[in-house]
Short mmCIF file of C-alpha atoms and ligand atoms in Angstrom, two decimals:
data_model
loop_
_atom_site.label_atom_id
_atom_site.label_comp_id
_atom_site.label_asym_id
_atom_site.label_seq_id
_atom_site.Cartn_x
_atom_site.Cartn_y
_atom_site.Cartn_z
CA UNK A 1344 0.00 0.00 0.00
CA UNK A 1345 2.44 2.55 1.38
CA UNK A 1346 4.34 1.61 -2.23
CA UNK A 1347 1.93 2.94 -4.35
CA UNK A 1348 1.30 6.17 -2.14
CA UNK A 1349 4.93 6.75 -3.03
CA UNK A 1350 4.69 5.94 -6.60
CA UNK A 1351 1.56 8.52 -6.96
CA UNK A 1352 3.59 10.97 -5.60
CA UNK A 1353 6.57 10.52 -7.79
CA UNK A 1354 4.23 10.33 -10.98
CA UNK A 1355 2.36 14.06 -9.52
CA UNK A 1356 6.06 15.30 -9.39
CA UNK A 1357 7.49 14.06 -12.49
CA UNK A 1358 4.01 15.27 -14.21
CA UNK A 1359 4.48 18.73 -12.62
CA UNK A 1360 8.44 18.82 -13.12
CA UNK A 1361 7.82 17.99 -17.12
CA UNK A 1362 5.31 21.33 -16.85
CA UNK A 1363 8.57 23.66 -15.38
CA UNK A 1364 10.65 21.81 -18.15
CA UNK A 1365 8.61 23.00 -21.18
CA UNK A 1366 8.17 26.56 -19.33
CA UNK A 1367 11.81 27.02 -18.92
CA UNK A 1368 12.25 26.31 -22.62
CA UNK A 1369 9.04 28.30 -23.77
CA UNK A 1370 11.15 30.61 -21.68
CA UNK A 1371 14.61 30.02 -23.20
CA UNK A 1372 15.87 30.08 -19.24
CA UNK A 1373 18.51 27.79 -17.85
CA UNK A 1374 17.62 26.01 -15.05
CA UNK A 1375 20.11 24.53 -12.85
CA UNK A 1376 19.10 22.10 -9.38
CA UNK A 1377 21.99 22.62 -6.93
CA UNK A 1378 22.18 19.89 -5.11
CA UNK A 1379 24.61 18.61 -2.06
CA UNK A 1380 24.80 17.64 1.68
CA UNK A 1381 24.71 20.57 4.00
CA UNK A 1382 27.70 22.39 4.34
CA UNK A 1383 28.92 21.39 0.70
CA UNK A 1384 29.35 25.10 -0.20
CA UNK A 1385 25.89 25.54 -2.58
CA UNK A 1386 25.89 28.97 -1.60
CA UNK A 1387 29.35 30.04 -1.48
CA UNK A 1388 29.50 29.00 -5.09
CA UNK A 1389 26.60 30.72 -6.07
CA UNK A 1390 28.16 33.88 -4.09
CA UNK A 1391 31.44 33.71 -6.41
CA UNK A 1392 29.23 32.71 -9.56
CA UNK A 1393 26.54 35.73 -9.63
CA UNK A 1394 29.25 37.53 -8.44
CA UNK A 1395 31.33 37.01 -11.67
CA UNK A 1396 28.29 36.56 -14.32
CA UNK A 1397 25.45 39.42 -13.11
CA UNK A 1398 27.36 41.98 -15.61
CA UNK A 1399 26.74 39.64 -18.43
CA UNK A 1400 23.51 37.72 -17.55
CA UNK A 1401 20.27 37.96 -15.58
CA UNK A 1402 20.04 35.84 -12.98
CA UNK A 1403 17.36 34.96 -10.60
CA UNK A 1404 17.77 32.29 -7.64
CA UNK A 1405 15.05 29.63 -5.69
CA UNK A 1406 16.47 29.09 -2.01
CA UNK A 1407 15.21 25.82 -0.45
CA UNK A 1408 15.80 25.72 3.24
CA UNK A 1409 13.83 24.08 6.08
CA UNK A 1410 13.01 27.46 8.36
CA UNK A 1411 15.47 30.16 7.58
CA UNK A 1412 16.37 32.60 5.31
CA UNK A 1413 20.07 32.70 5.88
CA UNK A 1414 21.50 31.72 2.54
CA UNK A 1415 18.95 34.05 0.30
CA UNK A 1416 20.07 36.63 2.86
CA UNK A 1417 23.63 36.23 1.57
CA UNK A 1418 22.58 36.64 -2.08
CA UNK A 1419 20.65 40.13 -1.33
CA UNK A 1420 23.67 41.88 -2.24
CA UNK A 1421 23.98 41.17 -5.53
CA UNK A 1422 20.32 42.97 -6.26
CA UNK A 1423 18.65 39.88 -8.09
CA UNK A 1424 14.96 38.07 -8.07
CA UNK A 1425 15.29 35.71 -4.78
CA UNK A 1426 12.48 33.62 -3.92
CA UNK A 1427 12.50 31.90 -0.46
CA UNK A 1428 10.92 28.70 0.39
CA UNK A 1429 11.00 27.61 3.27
CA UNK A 1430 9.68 23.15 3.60
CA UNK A 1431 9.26 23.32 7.19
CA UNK A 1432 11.30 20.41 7.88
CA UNK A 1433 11.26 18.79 4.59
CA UNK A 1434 14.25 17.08 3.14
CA UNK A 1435 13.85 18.33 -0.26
CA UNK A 1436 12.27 20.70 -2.67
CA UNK A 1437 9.56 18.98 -4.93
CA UNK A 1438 8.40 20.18 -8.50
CA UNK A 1439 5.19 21.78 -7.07
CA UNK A 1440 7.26 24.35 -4.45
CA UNK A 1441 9.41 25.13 -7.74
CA UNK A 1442 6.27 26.02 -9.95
CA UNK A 1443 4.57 28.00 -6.65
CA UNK A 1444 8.04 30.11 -6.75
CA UNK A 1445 8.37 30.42 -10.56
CA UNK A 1446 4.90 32.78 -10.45
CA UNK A 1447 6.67 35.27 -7.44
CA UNK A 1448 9.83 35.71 -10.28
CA UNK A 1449 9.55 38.12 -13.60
CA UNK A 1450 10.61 35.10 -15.47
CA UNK A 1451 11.04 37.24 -18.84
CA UNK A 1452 13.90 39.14 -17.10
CA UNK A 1453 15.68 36.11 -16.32
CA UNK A 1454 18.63 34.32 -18.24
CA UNK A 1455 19.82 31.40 -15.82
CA UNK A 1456 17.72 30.50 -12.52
CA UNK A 1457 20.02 28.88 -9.86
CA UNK A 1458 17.70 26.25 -7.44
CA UNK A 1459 19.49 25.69 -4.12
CA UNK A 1460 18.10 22.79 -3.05
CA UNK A 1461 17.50 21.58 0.73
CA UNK A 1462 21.14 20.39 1.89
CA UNK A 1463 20.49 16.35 1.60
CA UNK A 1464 22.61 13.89 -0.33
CA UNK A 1465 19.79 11.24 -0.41
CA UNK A 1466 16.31 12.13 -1.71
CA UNK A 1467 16.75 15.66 -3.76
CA UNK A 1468 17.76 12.59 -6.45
CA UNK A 1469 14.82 11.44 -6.77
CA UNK A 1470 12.89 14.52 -7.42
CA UNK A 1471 12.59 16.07 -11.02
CA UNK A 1472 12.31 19.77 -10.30
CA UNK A 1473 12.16 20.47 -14.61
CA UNK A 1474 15.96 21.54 -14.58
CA UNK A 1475 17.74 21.53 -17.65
CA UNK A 1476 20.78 20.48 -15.77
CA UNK A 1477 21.71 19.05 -12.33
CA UNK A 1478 24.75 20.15 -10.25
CA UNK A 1479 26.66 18.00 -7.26
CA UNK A 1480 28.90 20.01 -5.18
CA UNK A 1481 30.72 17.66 -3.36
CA UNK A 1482 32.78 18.66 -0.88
CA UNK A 1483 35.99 16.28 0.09
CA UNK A 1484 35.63 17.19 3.66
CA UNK A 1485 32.93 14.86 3.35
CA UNK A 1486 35.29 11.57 3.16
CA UNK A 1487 36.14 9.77 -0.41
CA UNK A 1488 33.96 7.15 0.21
CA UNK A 1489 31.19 9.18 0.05
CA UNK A 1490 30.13 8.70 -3.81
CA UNK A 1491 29.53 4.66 -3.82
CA UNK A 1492 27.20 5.40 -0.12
CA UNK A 1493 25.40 8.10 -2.24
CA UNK A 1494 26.11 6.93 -5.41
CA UNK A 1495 21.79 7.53 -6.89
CA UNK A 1496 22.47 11.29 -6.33
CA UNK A 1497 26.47 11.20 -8.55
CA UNK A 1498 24.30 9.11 -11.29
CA UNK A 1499 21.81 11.58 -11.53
CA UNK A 1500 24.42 14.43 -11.74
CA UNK A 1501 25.36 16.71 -15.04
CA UNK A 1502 28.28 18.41 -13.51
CA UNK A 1503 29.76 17.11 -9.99
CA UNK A 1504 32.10 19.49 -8.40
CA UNK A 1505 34.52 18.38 -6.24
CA UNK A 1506 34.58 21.38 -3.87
CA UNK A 1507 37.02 22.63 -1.24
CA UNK A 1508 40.00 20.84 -2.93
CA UNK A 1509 42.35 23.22 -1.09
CA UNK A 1510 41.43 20.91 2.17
CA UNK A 1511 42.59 17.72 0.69
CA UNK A 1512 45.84 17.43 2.65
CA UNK A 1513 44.18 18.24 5.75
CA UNK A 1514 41.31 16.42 5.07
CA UNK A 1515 43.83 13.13 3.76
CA UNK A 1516 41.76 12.29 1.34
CA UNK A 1517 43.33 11.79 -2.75
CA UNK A 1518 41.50 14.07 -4.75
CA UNK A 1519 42.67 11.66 -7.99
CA UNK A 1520 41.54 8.31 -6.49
CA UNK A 1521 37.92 10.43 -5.69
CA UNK A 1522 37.69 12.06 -9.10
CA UNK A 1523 38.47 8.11 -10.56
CA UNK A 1524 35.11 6.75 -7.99
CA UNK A 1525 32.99 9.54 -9.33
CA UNK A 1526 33.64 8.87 -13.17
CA UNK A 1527 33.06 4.83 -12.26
CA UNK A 1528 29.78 5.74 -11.04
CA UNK A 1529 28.57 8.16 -13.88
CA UNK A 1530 31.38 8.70 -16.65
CA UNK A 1531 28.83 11.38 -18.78
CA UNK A 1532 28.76 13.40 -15.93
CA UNK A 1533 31.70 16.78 -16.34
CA UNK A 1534 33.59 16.15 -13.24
CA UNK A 1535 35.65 19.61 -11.89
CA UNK A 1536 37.80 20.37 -9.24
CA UNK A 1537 36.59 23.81 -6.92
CA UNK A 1538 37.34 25.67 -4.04
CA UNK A 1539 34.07 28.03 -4.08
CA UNK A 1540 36.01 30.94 -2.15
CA UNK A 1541 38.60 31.13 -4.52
CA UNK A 1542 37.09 32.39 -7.91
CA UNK A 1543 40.27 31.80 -10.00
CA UNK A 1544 38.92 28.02 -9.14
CA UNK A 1545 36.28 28.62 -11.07
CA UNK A 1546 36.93 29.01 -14.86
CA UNK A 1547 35.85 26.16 -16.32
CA UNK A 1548 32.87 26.00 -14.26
CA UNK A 1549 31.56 29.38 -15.58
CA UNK A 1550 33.03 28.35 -18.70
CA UNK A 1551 30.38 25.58 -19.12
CA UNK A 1552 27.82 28.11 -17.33
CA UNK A 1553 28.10 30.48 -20.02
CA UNK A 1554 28.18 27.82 -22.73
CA UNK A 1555 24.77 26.29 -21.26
CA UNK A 1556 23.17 29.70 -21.38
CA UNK A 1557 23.84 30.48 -24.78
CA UNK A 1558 22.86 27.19 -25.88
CA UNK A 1559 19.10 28.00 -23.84
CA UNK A 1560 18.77 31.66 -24.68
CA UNK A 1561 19.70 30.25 -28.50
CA UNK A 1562 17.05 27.44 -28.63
CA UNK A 1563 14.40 30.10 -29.03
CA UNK A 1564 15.30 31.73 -31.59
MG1 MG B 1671 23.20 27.02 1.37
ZN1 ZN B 1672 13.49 14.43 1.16
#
């Protein structure tokens, strides 16, 4: 019984995510889930992204969080569309939240729409929010063995980012023998190395961010 509940629900979301899919293209936005455990550094690296991109591109952000407002907070500086959700305790955002928010945002001044997701390595996988692409900061601080335990949310990943690489040493863990796990579990996925603080980290990150948003804004025309 309690199967099917949870099948009903997945169908609802997946219906629902398919709806924010076709909008976003209608749209010609680029969605992007961020997705991680807590702590991972989804906000930092949306701090040091905006920061670099807001000259070139509009960009609006969805916060997921379970009661605060701390991390859209953090983004107020930059002047851009922030929507807060709050789940009350949930674990995860769902397609339904992400549509609610879509109607608070001016979606036609919009170019790329960053989703922080609720800091959980488990069920944000299974979850369709109608993203065009899904990110996985990973943070080594987290332990190398991290990927196999979690390995439905690295299969389900576009771009992992293996963040706060500058803690490696202190953290003992090989960067190389972690990259090598990640690409056994999902070799499509672009695998990069981070440290979110450090910009200069970031090149071929924004590199692909740029390229994804051109290829969205494009498909409209
Ligand atoms: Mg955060
Ligand atoms: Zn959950």
């Amino acid at each position: 019984m309690e199967i099917k509940v949870l099948k009903n629900v997945m169908i609802k979301n997946n219906s629902i995510g398919a709806d924010n899919r076709a909008f976003f293209r209608e749209k010609a936005v680029l969605a992007v889930n961020l997705v991680s455990s807590p702590g991972a550094g989804k906000t930092t690296l949306l701090e040091s992204t905006i920061d670099k991109m807001r000259s070139k591109y509009k960009v609006a952000v969805i916060e997921g969080d379970l009661y605060t407002s701390r991390d859209a907070e953090r983004l107020e500086k930059f002047n851009i569309q922030i929507v807060q959700i709050n789940t009350e305790g949930g674990c995860h955002l769902d397609a339904r939240m992400v549509s609610g928010a879509i109607k608070e945002i001016n979606i036609d001044d919009v170019d790329v729409l960053f989703i922080e997701n609720v800091g959980n390595l488990v069920c944000p996988a299974s979850f369709d929010l109608g993203e065009a692409k899904r990110i996985l900061i990973y943070s080594i601080a987290e332990g190398a063995d991290k990927p196999q335990k979690y390995s439905t949310m690295f299969k389900t990943a576009d771009v992992v980012l293996i963040n706060k690489v500058d803690l490696s040493t202190a953290c003992r863990v090989d960067v190389d023998h972690v990259e090598k796990e990640i690409r056994s579990i999902n070799d499509k996925a672009l695998v990069l190395r981070t440290t979110a603080v450090d910009p200069h980290s970031l090149r071929e990150w924004m590199m692909w961010l740029e390229g994804e948003i051109e290829r969205s804004k494009k498909s409209k025309d």
